[in-house]
Short mmCIF file of C-alpha atoms and ligand atoms in Angstrom, two decimals:
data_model
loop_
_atom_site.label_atom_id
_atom_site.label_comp_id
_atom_site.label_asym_id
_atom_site.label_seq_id
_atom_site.Cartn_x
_atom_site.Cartn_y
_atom_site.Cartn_z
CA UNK A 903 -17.61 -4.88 -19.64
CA UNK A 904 -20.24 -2.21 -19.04
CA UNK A 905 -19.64 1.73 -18.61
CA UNK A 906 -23.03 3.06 -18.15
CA UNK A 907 -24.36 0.57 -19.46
CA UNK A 908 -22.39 0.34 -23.13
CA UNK A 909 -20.22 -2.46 -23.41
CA UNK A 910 -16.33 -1.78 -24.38
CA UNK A 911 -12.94 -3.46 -24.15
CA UNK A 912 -10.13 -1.61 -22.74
CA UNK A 913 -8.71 -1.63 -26.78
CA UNK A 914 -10.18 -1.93 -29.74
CA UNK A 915 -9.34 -0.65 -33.54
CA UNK A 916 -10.85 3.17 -33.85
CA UNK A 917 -14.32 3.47 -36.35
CA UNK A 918 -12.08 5.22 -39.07
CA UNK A 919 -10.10 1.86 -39.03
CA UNK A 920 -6.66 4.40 -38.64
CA UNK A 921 -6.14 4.08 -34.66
CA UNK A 922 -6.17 2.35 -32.00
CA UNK A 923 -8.53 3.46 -29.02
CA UNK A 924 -7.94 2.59 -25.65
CA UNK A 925 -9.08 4.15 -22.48
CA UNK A 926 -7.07 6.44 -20.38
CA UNK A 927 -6.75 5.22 -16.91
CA UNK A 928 -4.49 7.86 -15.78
CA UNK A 929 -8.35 9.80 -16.10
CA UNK A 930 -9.56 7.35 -14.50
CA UNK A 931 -12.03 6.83 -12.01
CA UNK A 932 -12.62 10.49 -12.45
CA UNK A 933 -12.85 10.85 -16.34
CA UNK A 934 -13.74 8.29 -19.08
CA UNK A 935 -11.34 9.46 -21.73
CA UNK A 936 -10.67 7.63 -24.83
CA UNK A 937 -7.35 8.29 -26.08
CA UNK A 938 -6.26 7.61 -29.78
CA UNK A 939 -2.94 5.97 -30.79
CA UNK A 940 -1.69 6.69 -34.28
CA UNK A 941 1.84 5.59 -34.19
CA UNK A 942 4.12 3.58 -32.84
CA UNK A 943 5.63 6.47 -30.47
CA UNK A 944 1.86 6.85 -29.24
CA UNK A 945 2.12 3.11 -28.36
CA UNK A 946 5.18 3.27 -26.34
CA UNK A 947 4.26 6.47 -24.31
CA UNK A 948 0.59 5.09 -23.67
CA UNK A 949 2.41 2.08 -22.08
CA UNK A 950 5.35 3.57 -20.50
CA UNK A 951 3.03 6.39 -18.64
CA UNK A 952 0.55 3.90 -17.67
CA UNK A 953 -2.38 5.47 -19.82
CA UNK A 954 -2.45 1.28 -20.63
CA UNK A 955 -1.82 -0.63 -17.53
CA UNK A 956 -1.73 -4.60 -16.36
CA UNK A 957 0.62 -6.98 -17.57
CA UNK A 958 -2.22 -8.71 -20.51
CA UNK A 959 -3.58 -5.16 -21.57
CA UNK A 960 0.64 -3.88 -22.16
CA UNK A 961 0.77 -7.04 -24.24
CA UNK A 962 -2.00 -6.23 -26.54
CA UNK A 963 -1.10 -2.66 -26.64
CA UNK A 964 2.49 -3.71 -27.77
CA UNK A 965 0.80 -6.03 -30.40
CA UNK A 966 -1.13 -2.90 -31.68
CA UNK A 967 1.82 -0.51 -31.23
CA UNK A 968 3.92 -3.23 -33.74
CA UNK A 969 0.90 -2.92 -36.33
CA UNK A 970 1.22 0.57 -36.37
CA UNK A 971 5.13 0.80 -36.72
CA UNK A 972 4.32 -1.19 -39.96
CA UNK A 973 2.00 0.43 -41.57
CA UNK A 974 4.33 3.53 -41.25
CA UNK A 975 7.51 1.31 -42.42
CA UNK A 976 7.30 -2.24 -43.21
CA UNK A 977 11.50 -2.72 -43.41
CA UNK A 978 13.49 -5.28 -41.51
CA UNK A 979 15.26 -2.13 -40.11
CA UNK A 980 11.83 -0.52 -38.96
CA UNK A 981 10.27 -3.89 -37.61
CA UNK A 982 13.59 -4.16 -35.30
CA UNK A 983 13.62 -1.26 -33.95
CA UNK A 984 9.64 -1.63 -32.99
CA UNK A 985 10.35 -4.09 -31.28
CA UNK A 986 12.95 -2.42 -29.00
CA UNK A 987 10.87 0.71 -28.34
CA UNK A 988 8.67 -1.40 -27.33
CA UNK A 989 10.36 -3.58 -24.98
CA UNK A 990 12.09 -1.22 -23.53
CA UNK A 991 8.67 0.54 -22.24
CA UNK A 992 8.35 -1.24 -19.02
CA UNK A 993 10.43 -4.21 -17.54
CA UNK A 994 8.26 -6.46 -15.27
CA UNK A 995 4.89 -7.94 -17.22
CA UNK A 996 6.43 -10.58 -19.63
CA UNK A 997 3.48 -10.69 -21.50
CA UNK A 998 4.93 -7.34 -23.52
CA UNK A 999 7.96 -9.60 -24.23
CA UNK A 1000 5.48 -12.90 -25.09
CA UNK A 1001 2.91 -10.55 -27.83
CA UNK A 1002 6.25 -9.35 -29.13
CA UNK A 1003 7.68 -12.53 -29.99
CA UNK A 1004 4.26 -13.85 -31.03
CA UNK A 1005 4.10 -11.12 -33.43
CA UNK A 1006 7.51 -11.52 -34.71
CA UNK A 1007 6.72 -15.44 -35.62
CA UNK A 1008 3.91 -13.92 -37.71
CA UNK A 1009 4.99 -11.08 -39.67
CA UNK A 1010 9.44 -11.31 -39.52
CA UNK A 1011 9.03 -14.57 -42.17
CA UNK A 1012 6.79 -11.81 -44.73
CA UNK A 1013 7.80 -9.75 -47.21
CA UNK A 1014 7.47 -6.29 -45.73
CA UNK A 1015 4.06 -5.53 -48.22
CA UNK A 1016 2.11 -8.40 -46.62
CA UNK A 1017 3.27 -7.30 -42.80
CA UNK A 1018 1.21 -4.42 -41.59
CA UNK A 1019 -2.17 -6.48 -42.70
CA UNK A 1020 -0.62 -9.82 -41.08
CA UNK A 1021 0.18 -7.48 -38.27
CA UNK A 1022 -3.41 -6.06 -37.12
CA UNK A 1023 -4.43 -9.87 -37.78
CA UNK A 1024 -2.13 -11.07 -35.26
CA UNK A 1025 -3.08 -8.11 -33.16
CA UNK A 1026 -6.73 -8.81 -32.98
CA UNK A 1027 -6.30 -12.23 -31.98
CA UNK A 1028 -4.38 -11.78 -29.42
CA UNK A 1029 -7.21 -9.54 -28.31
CA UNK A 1030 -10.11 -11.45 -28.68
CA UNK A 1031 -7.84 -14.67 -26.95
CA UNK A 1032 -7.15 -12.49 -24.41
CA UNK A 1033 -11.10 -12.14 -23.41
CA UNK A 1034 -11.74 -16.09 -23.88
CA UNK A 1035 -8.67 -16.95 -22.11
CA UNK A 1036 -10.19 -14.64 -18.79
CA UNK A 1037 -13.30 -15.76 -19.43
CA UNK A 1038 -11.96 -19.43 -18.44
CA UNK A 1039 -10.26 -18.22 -15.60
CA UNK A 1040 -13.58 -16.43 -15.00
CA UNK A 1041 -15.03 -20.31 -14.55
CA UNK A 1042 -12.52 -22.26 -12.90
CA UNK A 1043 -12.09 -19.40 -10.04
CA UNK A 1044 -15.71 -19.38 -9.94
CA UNK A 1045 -15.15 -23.00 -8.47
CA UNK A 1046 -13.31 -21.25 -5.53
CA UNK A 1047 -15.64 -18.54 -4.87
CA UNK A 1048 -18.93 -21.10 -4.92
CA UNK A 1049 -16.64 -23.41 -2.47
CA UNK A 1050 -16.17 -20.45 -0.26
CA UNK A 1051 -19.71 -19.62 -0.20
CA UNK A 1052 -20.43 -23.34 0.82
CA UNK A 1053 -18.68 -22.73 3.48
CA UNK A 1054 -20.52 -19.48 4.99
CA UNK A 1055 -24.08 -19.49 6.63
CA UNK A 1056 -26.33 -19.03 3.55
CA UNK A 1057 -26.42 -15.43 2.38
CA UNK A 1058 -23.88 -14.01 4.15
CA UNK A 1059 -21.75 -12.45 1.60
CA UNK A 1060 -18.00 -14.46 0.60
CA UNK A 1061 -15.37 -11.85 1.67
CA UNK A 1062 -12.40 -11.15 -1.23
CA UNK A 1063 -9.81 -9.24 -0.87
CA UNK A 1064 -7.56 -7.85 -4.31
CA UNK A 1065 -4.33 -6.29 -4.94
CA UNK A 1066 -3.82 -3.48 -7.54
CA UNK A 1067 -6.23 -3.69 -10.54
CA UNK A 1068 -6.12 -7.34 -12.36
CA UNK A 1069 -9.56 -6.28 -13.12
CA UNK A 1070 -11.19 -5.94 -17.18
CA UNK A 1071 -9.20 -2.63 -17.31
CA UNK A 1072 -5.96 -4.54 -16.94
CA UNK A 1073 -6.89 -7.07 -19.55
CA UNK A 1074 -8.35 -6.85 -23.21
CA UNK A 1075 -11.85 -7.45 -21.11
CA UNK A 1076 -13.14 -9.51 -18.13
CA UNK A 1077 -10.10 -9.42 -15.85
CA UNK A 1078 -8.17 -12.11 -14.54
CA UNK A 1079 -8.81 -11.93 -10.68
CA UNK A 1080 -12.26 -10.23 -11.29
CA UNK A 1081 -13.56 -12.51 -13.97
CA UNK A 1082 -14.30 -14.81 -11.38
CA UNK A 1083 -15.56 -12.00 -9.03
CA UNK A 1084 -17.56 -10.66 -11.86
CA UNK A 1085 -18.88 -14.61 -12.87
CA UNK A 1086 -19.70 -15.49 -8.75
CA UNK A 1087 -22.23 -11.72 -9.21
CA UNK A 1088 -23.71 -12.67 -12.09
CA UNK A 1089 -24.82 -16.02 -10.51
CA UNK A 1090 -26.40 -14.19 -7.59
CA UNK A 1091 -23.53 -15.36 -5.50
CA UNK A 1092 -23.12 -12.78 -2.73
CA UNK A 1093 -19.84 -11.33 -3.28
CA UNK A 1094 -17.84 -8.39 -1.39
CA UNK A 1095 -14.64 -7.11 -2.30
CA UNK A 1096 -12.21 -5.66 -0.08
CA UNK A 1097 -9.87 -2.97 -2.62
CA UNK A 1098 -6.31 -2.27 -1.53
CA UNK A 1099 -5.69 1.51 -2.77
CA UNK A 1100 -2.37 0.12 -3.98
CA UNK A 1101 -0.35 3.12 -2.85
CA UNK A 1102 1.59 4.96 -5.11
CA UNK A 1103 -1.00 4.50 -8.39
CA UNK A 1104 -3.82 4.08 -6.94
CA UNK A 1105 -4.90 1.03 -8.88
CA UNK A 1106 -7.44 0.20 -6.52
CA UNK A 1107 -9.50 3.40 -7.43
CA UNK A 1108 -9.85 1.73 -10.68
CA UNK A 1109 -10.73 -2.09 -9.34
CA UNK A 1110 -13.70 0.09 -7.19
CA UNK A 1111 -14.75 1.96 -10.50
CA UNK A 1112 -15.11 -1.26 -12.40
CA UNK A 1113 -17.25 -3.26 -9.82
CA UNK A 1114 -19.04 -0.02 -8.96
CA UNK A 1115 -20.33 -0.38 -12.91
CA UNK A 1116 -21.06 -3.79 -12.29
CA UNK A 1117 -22.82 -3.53 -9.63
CA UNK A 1118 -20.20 -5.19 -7.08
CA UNK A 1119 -20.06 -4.59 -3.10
CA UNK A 1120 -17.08 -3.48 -2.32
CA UNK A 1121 -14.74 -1.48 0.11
CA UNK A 1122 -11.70 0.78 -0.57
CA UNK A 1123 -9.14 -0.19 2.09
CA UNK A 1124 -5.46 1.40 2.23
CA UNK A 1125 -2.69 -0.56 1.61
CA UNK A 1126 -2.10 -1.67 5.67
CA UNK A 1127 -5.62 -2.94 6.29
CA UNK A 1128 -5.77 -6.46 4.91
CA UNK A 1129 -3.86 -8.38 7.64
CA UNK A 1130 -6.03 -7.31 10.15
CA UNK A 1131 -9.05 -7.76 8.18
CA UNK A 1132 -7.22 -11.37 7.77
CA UNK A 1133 -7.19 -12.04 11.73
CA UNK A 1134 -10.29 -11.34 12.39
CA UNK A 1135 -11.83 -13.42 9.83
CA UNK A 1136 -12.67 -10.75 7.71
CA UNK A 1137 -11.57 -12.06 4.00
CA UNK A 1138 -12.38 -15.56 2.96
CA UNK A 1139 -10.31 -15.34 -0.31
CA UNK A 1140 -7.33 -13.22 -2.01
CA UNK A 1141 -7.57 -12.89 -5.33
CA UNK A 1142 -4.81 -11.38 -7.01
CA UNK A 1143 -3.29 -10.91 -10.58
CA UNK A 1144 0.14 -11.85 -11.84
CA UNK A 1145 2.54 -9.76 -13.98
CA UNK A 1146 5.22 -12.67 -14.55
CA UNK A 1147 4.91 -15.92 -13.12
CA UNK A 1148 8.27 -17.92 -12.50
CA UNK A 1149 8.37 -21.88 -13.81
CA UNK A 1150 7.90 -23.41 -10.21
CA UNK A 1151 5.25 -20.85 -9.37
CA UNK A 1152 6.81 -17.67 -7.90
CA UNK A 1153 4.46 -14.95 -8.79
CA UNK A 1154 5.88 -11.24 -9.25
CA UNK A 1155 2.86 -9.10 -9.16
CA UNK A 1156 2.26 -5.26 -7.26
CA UNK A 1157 4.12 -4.64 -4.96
CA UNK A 1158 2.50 -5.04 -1.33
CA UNK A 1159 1.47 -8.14 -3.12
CA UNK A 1160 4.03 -10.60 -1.39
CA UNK A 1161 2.76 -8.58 2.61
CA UNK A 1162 -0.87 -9.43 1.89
CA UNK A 1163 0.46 -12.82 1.09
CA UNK A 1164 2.45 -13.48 4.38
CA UNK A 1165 -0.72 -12.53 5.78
CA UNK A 1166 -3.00 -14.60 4.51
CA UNK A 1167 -0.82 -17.74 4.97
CA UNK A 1168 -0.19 -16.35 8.70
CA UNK A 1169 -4.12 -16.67 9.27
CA UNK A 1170 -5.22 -19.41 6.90
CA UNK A 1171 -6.80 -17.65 3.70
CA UNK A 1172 -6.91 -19.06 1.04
CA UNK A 1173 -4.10 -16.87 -1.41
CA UNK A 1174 -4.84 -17.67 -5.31
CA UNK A 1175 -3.41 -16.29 -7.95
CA UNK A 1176 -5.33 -15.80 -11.48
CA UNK A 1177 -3.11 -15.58 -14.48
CA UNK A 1178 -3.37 -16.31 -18.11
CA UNK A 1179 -0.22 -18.67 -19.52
CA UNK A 1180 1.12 -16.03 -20.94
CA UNK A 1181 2.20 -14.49 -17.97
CA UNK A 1182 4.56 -17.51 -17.21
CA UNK A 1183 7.99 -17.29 -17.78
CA UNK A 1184 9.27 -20.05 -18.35
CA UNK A 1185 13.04 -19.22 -18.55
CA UNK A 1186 12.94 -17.89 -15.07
CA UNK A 1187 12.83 -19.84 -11.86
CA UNK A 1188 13.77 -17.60 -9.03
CA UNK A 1189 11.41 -14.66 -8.88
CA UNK A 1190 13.11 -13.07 -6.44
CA UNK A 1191 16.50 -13.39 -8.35
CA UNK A 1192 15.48 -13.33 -11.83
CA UNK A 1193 12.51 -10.94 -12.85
CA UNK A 1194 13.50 -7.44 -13.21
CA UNK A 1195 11.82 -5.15 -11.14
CA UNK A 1196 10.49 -1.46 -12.29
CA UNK A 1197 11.60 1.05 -10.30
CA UNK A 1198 9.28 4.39 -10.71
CA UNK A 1199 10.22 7.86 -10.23
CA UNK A 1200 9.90 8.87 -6.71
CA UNK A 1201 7.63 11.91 -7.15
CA UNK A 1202 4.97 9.65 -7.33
CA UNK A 1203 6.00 8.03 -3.21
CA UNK A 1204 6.14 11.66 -2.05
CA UNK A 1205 3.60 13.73 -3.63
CA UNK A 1206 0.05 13.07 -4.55
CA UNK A 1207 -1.92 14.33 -7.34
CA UNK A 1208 -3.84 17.38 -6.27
CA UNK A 1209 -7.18 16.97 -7.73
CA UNK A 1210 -8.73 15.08 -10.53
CA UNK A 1211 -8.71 16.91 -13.29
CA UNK A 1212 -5.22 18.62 -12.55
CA UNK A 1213 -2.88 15.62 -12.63
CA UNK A 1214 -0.12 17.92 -13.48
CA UNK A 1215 -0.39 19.80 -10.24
CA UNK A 1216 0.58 17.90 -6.81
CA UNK A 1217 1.03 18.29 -3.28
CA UNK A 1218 4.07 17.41 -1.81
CA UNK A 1219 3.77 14.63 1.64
CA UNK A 1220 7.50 15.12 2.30
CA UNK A 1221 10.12 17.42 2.75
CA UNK A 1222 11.79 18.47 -0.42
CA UNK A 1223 14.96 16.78 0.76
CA UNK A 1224 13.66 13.58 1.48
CA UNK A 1225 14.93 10.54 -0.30
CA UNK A 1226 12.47 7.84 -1.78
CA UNK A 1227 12.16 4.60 -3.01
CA UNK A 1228 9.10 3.30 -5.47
CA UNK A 1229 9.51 -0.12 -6.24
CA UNK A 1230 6.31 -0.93 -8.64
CA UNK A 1231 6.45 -5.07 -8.18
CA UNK A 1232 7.51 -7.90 -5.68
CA UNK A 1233 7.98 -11.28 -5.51
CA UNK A 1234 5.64 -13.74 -3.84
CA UNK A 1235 7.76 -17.34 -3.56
CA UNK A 1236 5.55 -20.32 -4.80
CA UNK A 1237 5.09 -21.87 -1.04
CA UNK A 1238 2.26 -19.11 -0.36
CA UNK A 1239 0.23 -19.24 -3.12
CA UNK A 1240 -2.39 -21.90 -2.69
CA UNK A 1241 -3.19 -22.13 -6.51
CA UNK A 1242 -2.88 -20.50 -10.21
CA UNK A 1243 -6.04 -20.05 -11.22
CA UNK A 1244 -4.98 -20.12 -15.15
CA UNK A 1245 -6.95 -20.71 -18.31
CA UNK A 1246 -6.68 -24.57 -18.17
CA UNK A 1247 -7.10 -25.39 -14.23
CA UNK A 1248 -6.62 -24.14 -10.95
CA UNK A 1249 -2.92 -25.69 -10.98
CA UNK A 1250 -0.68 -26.19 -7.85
CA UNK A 1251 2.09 -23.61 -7.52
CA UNK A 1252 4.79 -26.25 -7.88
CA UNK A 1253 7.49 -26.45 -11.10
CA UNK A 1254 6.01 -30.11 -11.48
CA UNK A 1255 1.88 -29.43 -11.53
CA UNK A 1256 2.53 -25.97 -13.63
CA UNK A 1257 5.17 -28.30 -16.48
CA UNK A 1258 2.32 -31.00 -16.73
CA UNK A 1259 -0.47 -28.75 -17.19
CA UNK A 1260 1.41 -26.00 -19.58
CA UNK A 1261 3.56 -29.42 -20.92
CA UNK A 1262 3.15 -28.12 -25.16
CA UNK A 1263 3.97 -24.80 -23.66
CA UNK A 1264 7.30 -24.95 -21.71
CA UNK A 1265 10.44 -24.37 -23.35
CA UNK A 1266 12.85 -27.14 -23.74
CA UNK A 1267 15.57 -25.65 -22.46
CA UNK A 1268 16.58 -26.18 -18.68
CA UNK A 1269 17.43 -23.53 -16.29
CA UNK A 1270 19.04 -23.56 -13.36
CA UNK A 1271 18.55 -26.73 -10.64
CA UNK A 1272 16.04 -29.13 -10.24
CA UNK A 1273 12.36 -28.70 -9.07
CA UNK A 1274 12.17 -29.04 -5.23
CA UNK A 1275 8.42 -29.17 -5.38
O1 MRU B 2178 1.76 -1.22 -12.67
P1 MRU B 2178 0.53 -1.89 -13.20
O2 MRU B 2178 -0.72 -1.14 -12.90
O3 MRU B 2178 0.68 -2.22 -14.67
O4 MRU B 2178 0.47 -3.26 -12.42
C1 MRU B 2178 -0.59 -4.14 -12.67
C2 MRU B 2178 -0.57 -5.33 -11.78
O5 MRU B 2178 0.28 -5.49 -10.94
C3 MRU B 2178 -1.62 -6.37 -12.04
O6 MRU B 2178 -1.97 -7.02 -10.85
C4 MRU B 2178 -1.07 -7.40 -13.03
O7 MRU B 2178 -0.58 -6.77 -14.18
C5 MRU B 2178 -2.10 -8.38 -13.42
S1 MRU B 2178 -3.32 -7.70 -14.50
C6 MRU B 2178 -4.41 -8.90 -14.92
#
């Protein structure tokens, strides 16, 4: 997408073809920084302190960060251990785990000479599949938003409402629940956006910087707002992101995600869910029993950065004795999500509709009981 007007990607291989550039969001929306990644420790830290954020974009980066471990040391020994410094950078999106093993199928079968080049190979296109794959959710969401726009006297704007950023910054490009946001614009569909703050990161600060660039009406809101905006008639549509996706449909995404959910099904709006495959699990069932949840430190629940440009410095909202809590994800159960919006459809949230659609992609094994749906 567009930042003033020059197209980027949120990562792409540096001009001197020796890093990999991706933007720093922790700079962001106050600071377009590009920050350089060299080596496989710059990999890990850009995704463990969030300078890379959003369950695709951690992929990718972890499909970079692998390339660059290689080039450094191409051994069995070196290649394993990647991989766990990798994994172990942040717990929830499974689409870290999914580049992982996709890049493992590619280069572990090499001889360690031919695995750094087969590496940034592998890298890349997960990159550049990563921008077609949102580009298709892009058009079958569209279908939603052009629905809900049938529905409203003509011109009045179609009212979304987001969670978090699932926007082009937490994706290669595009988004997942923007593309279709960004697609409805471009069509001269009226479009507003209601953008949750998503308290303790802030993530909505970057949703409002993106469709500020491109040109999208929209509304910062803090975290509480949406259900009333919901009862009033306020939002025709949620549109929110996924960071792991259960078989029958649970959907573990930021948390405050499952609230804005109970909401919407408590006042009839229409709750979808856009997420590219590789965001379903497919050895998980439960969400609420299986997916491991980040917990964060708690400095970021009771403190808040003091300016822009002085991250480092903060000012404390609680007493110093206080205890806190910062759960970064929950679990919205299948039953109130009124669709996936994924590459391939807009698919029913049911174990049944997700098996036939994904059918080449789900794993043969069976776990735990039978399908409900
Ligand atoms: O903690 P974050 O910022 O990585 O969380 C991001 C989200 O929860 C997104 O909604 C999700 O990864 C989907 S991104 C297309």
């Amino acid at each position: 997408m567009k930042v003033d007007g020059v197209p980027y990607r949120s990562i792409w291989l540096g001009d001197d073809g020796e890093s990999v550039d991706v933007i720093d969001q922790t700079r962001l929306p106050f600071e377009f920084e590009i920050r350089k990644l060299r080596t496989l420790d710059d990999a890990c830290v850009a995704i463990r302190d969030m300078v890379v954020r959003g369950a695709p974009l951690i992929g990718a980066t972890a499909a970079y960060g692998l390339y660059l471990a290689l080039r450094d040391d191409a051994g069995d020994d070196a290649l394993r251990g990647a991989r766990e410094s990798l994994l172990a950078t942040r717990p929830t999106a499974v689409n870290l785990r999914w580049a992982l093993d996709r890049m493992q199928s590619v280069v572990g079968e090499l001889a360690p000479a031919e695995r750094a080049a087969a590496a940034l190979d592998e890298a890349n296109a997960i990159a550049d599949e990563d921008v077609e794959t949102n580009q298709a959710i892009g058009r079958h969401g569209l279908e939603l938003i052009r629905a809900a726009a049938a529905r409203k006297p003509a011109g009045e704007p179609v009212n979304i409402l987001t969670h978090c950023n699932a926007g082009w910054l937490a994706t290669v490009d595009w988004g997942t629940a923007t593309a279709p946001i960004y697609f409805a614009h471009d069509e001269g569909i009226p479009v507003h956006v209601w953008v949750d703050e998503t308290r303790p990161r802030n993530q909505g600060g970057l949703t409002a910087w993106e469709l500020g660039h491109h040109g999208v009406p929209h509304t910062y809101i803090v975290d509480n707002v949406g259900g009333h905006l919901m009862q009033r008639g306020m939002v025709d549509l949620c549109l929110v992101g996924s960071d792991r996706t259960t078989r029958r449909g649970d959907v573990c995404n930021k948390i405050g995600t499952y609230l804005k959910a109970l909401a919407a099904h408590d006042n009839g709006v229409p709750f979808y869910v856009c997420l590219p495959s590789s965001t379903i699990d497919w050895t998980t069932r439960d969400g609420v029993g299986e997916i491991p949840i980040e917990q964060r430190a708690g400095d970021e629940v009771s403190s808040l950065p003091a300016t822009a440009n002085a991250a480092s410095t903060r000012i404390r909202l609680t007493p110093d004795s206080t205890p806190t809590f910062n759960i970064a994800f929950d679990v919205t159960p299948a039953r109130l999500v009124s669709g996936l919006v994924t590459e391939r459809a807009v698919v029913a949230a049911t174990e049944s509709e997700l098996g036939a659609s994904f059918a080449d992609l789900v794993e043969s094994e069976t776990v735990g009981t039978t399908d409900p749906s």
